[in-house]
PDB file of C-alpha atoms in Angstrom:
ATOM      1  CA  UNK A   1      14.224 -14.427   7.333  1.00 58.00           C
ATOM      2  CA  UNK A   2      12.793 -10.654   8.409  1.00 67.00           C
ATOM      3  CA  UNK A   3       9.356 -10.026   6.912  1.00 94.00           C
ATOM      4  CA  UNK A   4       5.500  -9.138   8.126  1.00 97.00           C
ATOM      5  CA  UNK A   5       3.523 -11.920   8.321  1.00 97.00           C
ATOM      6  CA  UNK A   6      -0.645 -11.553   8.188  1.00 97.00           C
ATOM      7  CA  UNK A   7      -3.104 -14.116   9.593  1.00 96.00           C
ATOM      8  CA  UNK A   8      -5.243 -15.398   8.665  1.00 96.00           C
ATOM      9  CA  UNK A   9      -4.909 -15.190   4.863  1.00 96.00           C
ATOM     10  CA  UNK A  10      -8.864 -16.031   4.913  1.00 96.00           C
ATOM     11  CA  UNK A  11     -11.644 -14.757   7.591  1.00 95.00           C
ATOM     12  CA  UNK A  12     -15.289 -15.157   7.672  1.00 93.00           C
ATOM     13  CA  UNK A  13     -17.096 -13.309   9.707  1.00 89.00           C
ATOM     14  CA  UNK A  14     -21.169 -13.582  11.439  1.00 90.00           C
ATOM     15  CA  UNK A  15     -23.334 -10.674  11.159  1.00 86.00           C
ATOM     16  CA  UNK A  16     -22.436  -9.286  14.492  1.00 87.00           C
ATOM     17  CA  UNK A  17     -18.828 -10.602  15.663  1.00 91.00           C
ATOM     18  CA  UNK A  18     -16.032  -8.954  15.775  1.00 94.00           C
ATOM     19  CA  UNK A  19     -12.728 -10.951  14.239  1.00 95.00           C
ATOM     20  CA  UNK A  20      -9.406  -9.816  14.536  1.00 97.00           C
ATOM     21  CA  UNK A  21      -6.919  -9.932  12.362  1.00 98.00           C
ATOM     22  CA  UNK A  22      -2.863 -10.748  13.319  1.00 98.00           C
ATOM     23  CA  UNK A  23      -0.032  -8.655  12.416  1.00 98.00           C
ATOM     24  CA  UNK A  24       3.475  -9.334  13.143  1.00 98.00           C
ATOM     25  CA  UNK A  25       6.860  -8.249  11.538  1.00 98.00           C
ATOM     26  CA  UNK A  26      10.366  -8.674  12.725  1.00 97.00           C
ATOM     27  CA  UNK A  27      12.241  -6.194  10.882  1.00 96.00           C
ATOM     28  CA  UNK A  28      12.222  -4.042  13.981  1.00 96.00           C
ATOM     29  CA  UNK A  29      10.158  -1.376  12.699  1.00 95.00           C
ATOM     30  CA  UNK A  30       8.821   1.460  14.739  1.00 95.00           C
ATOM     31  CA  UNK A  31       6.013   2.228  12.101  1.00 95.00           C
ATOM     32  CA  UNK A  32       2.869  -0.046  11.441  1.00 96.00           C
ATOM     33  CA  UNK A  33      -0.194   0.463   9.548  1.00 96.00           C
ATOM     34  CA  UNK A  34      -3.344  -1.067   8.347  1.00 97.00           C
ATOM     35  CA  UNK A  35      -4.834  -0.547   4.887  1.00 97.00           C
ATOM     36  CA  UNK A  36      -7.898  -1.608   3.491  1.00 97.00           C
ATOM     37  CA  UNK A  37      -8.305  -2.360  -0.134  1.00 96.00           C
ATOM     38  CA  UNK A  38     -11.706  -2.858  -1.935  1.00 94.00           C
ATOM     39  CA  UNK A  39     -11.923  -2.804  -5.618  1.00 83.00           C
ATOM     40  CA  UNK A  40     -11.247   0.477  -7.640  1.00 72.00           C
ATOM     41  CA  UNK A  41     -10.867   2.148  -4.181  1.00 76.00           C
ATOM     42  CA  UNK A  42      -7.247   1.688  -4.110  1.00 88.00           C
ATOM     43  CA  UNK A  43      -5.490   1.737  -0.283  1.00 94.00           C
ATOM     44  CA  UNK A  44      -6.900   3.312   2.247  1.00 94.00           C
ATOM     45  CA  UNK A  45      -5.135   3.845   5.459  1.00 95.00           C
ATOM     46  CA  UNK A  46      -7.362   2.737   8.881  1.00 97.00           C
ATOM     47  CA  UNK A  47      -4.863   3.345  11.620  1.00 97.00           C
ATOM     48  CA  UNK A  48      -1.282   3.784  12.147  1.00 96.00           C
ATOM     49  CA  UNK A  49       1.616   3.496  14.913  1.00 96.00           C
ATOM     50  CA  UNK A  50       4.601   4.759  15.179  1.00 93.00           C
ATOM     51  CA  UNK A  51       5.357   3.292  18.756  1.00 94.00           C
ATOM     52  CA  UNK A  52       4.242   1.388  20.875  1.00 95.00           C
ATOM     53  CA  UNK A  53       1.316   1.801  23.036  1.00 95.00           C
ATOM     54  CA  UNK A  54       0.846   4.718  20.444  1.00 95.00           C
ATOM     55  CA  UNK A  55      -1.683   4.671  17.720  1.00 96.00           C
ATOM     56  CA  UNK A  56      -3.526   6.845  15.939  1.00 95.00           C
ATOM     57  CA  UNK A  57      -6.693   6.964  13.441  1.00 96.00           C
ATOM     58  CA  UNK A  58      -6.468   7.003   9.202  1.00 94.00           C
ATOM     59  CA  UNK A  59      -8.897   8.127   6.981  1.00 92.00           C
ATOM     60  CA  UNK A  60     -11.221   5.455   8.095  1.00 95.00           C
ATOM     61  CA  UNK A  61     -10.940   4.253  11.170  1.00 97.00           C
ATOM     62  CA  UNK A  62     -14.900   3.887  12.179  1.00 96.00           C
ATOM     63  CA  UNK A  63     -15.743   0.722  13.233  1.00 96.00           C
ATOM     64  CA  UNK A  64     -12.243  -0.486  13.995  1.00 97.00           C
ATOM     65  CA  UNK A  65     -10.069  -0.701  16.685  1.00 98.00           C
ATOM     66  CA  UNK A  66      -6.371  -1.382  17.469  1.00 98.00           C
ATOM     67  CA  UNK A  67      -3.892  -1.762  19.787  1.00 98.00           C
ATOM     68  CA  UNK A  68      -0.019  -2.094  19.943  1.00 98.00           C
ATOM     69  CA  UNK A  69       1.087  -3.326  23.162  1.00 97.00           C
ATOM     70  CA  UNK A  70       4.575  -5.002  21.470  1.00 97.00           C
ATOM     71  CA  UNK A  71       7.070  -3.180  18.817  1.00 97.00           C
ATOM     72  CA  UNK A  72       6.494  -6.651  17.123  1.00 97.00           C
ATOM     73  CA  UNK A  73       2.764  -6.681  17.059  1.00 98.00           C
ATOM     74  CA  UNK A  74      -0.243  -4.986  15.405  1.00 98.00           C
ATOM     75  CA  UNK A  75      -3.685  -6.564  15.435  1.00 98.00           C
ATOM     76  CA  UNK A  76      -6.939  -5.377  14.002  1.00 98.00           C
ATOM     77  CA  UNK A  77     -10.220  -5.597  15.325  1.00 98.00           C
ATOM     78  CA  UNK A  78     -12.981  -4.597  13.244  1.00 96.00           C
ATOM     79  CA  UNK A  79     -16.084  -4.694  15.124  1.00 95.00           C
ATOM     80  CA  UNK A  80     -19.739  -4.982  14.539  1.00 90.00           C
ATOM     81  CA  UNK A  81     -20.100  -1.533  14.235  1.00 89.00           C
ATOM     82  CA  UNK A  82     -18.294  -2.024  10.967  1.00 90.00           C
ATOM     83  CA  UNK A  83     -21.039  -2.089   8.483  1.00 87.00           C
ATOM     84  CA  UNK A  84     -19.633  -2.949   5.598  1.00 91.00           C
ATOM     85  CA  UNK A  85     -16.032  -5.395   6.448  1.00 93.00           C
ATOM     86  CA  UNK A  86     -15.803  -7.295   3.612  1.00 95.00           C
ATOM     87  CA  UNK A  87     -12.516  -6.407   2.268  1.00 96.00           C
ATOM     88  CA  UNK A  88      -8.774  -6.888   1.672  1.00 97.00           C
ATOM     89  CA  UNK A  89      -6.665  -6.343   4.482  1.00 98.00           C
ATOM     90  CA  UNK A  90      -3.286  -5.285   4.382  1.00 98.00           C
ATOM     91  CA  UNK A  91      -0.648  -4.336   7.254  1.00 98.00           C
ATOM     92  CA  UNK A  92       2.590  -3.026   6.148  1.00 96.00           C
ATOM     93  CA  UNK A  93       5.746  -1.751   8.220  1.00 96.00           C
ATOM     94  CA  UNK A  94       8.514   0.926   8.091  1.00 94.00           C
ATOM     95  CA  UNK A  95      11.077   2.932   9.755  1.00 92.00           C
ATOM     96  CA  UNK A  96       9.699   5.817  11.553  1.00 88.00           C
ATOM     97  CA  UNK A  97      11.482   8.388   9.155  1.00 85.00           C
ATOM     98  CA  UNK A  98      10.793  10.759   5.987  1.00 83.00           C
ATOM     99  CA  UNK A  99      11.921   9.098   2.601  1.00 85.00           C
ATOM    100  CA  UNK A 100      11.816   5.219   3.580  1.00 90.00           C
ATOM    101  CA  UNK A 101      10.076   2.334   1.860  1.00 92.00           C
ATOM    102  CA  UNK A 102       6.853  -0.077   3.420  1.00 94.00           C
ATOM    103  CA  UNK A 103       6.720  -3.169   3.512  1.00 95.00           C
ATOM    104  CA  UNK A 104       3.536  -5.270   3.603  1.00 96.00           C
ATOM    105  CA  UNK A 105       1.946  -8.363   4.500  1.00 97.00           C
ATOM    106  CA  UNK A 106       0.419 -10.907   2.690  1.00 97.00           C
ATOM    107  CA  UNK A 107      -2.921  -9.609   3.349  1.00 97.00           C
ATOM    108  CA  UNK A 108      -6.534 -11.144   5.309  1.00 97.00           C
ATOM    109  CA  UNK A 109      -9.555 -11.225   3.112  1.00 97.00           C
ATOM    110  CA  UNK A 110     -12.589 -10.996   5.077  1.00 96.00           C
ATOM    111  CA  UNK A 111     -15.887 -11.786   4.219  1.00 95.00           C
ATOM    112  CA  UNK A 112     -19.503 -11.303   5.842  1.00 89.00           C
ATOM    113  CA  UNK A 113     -21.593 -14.296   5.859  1.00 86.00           C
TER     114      UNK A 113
ATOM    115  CA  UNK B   1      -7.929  10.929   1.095  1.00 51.00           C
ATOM    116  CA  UNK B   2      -5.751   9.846  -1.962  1.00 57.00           C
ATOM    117  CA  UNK B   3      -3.167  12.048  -2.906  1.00 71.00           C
ATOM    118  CA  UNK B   4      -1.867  10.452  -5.978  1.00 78.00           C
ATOM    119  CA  UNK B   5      -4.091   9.625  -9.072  1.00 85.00           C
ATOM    120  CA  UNK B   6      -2.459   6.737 -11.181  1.00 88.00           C
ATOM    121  CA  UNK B   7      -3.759   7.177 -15.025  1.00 89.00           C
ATOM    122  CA  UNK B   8      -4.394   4.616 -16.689  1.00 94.00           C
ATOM    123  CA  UNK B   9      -6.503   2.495 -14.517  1.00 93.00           C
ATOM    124  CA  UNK B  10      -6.186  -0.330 -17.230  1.00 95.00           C
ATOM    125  CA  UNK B  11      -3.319  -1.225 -19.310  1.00 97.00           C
ATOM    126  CA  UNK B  12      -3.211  -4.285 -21.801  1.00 97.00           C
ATOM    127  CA  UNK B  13      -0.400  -4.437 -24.032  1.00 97.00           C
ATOM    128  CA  UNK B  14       1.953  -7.657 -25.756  1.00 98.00           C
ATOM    129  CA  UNK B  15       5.256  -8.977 -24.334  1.00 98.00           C
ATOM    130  CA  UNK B  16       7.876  -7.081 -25.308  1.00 98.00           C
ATOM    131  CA  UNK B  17       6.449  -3.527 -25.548  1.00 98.00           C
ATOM    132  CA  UNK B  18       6.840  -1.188 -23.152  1.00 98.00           C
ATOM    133  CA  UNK B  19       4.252   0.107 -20.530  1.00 98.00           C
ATOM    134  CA  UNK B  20       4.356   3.600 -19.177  1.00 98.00           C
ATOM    135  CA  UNK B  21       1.733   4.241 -15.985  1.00 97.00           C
ATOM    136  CA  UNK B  22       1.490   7.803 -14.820  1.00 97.00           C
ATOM    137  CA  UNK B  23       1.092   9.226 -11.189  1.00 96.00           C
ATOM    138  CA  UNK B  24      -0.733  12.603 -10.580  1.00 95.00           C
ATOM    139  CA  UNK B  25      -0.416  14.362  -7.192  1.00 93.00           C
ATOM    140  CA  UNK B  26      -2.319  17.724  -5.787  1.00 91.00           C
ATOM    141  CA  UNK B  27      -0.330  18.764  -2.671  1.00 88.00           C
ATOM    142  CA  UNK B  28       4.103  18.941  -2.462  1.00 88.00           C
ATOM    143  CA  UNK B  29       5.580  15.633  -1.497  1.00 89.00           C
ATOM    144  CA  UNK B  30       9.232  14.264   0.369  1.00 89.00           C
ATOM    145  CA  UNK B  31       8.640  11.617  -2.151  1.00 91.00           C
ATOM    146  CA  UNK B  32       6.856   9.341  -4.319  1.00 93.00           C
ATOM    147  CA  UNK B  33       6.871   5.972  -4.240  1.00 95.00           C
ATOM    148  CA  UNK B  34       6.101   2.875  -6.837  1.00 96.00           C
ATOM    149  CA  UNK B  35       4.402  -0.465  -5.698  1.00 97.00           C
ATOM    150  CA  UNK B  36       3.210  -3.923  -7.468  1.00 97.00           C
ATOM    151  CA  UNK B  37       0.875  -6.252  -6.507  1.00 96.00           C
ATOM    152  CA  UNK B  38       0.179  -9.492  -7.682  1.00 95.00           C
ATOM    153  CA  UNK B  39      -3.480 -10.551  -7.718  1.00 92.00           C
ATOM    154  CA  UNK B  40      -4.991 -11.313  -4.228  1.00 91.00           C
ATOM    155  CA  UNK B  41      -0.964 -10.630  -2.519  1.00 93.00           C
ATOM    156  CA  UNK B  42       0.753  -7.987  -0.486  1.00 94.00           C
ATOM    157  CA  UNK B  43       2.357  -4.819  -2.246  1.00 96.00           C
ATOM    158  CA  UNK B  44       5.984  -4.705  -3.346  1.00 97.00           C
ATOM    159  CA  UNK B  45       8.180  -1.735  -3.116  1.00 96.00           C
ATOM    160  CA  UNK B  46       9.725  -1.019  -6.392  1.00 97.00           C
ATOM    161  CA  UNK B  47      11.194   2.345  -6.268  1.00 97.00           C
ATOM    162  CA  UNK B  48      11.195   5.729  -4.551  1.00 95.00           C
ATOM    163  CA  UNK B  49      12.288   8.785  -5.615  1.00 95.00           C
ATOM    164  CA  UNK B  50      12.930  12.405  -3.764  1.00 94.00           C
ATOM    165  CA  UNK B  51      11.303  15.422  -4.543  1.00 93.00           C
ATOM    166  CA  UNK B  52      14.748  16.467  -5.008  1.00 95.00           C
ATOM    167  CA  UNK B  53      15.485  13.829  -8.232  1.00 96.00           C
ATOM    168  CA  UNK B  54      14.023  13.669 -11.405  1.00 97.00           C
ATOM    169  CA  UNK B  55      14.682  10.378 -12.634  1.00 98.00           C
ATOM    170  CA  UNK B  56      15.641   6.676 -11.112  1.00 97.00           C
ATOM    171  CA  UNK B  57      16.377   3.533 -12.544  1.00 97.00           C
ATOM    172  CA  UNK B  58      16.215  -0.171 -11.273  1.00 96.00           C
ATOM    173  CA  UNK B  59      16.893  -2.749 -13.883  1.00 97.00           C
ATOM    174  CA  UNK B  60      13.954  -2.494 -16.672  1.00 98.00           C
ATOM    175  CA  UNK B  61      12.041   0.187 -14.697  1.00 98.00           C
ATOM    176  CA  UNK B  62      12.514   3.456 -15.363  1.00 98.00           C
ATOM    177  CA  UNK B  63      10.498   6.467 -12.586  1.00 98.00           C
ATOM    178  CA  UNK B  64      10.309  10.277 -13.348  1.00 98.00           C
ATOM    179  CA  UNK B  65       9.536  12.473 -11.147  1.00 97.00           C
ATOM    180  CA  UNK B  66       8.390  16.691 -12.713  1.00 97.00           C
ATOM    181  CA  UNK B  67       7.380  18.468  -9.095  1.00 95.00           C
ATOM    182  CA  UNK B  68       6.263  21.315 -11.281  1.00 95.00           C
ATOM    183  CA  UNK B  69       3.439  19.008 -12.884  1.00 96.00           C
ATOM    184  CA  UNK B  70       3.040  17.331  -9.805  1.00 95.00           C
ATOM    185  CA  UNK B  71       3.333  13.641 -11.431  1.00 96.00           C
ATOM    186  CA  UNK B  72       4.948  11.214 -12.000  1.00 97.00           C
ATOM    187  CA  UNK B  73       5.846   8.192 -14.665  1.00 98.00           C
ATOM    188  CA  UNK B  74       6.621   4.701 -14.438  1.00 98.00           C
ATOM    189  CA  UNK B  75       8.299   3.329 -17.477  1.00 98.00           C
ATOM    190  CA  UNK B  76       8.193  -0.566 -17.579  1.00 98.00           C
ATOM    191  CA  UNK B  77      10.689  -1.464 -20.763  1.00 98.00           C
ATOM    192  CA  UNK B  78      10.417  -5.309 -22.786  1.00 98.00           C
ATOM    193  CA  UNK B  79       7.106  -5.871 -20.630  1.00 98.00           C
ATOM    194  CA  UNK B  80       7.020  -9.751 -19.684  1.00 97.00           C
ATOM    195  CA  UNK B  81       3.938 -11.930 -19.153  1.00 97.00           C
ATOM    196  CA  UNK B  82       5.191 -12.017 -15.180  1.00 97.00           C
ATOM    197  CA  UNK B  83       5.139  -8.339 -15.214  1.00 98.00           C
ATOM    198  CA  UNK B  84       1.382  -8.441 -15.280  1.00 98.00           C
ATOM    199  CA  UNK B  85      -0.208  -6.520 -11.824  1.00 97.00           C
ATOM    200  CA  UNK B  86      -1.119  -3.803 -10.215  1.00 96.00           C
ATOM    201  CA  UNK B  87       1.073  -0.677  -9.930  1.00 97.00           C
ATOM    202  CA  UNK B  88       0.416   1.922  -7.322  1.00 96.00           C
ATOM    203  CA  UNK B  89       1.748   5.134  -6.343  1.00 95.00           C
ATOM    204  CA  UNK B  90       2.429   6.596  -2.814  1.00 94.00           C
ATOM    205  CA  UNK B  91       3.493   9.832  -1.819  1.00 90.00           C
ATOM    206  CA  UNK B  92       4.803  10.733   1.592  1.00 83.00           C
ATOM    207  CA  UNK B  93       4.063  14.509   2.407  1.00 77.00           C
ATOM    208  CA  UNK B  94       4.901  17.400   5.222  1.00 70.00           C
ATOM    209  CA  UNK B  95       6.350  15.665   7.982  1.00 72.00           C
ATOM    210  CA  UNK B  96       4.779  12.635   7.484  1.00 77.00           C
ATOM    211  CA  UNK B  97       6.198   9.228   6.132  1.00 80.00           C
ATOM    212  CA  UNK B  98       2.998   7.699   5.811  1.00 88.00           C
ATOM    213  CA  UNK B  99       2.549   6.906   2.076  1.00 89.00           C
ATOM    214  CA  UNK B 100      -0.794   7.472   0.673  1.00 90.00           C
ATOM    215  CA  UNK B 101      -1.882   5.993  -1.885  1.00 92.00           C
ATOM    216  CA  UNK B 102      -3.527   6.307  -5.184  1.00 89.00           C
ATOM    217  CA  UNK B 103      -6.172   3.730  -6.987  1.00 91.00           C
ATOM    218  CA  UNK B 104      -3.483   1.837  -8.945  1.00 94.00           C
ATOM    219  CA  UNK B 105      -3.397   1.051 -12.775  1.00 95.00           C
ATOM    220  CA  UNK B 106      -3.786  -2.499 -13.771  1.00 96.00           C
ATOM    221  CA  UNK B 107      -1.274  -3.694 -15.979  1.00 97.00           C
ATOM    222  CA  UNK B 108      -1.528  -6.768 -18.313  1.00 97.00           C
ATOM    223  CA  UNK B 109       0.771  -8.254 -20.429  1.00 98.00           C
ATOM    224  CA  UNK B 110      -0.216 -10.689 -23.148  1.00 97.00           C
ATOM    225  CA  UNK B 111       2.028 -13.157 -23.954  1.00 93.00           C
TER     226      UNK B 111
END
């Protein structure tokens, strides 16, 4: 059953910590990315790779850090330095070409306590 | 940066009608791209369509595509209660396939 799995589907995080979040997919995809979603702010894309040990920085990417050591695998770290985390996180997949379709996780909602 | 501005952000309408959701773009695109989501869930690919095509179906959904108006319109016909969501567009641009994404419009349908 191929998909992209998220965990966890909830996160709380400390003033402080970092948390990562878990990305994995098994639709052999060369392409992974992380979104983050707040309200009225649609999607907005933190990092992306498009192999592994490749990555490379979105539109936001400050406070956040990455890595893709498997083809399988692409966790999230978002750091202290991260000042405001508390959000909807969402990882999607896709072939590395022009004209193909993402497909996304179930999400992680974080939230600061 | 968003490249695609979906209009309207809020759409309330009874089962049965149909819903149309528009897409506006600023820069040329490879393609645009249609996505639900559910309340608190992942997106869901619905259709994509090449800056080549102007129109696509898929069962009760309906996509146009005018390049020279840079937009876009998603058609949803005899709207169901389950067909309440989100609806967001993406475009993929230049050499990139990485789809960008607008703020979504938020579609309910009353029963």
């Amino acid at each position: 059953d191929g998909g992209i799995t998220q965990s966890p589907k909830y996160l709380f995080r400390k003033e402080g910590q970092n948390v990562t979040l878990s990305c994995e997919q098994n639709l052999n995809h060369d392409a992974m990315y992380w979104y983050r979603q707040d309200p009225g702010q649609g999607l907005r894309l933190i990092y992306y790779s498009q192999i592994v040990n490749d990555f490379q920085k979105g539109d936001i990417a400050e406070g956040y850090s990455v890595s893709r050591e498997k083809k399988e695998s692409f966790p999230l770290t978002v750091t202290s330095a991260q000042k405001n985390p508390t959000a909807f996180y969402l990882c999607a997949s896709s072939r590395a070409s022009l004209n193909t379709e993402a497909f996304f996780g179930q999400g992680t909602r974080l939230t600061v306590v | 940066s968003q490249q695609g501005e979906e209009d309207p952000q809020a759409l309330s309408i009874q089962e049965g009608e149909n819903a149309t959701m528009n897409c506006s773009y600023k820069t040329s695109i490879n393609n645009l791209q249609w996505y639900r989501q559910n309340s608190g869930r992942g997106l869901v690919h619905l259709i994509l369509i090449r800056s080549n095509e102007r129109e696509k179906h898929s069962g009760r959904l309906r996509v146009t595509l005018d390049t020279s108006k840079k937009s876009s319109s998603l058609l949803i016909t005899a709207s169901r209660a389950a067909d309440t969501a989100s609806y967001f567009c993406a475009t993929g641009t230049g050499g990139s396939y990485i789809p960008t994404f607008g703020r979504g419009t938020s579609l309910i349908v009353h029963p």
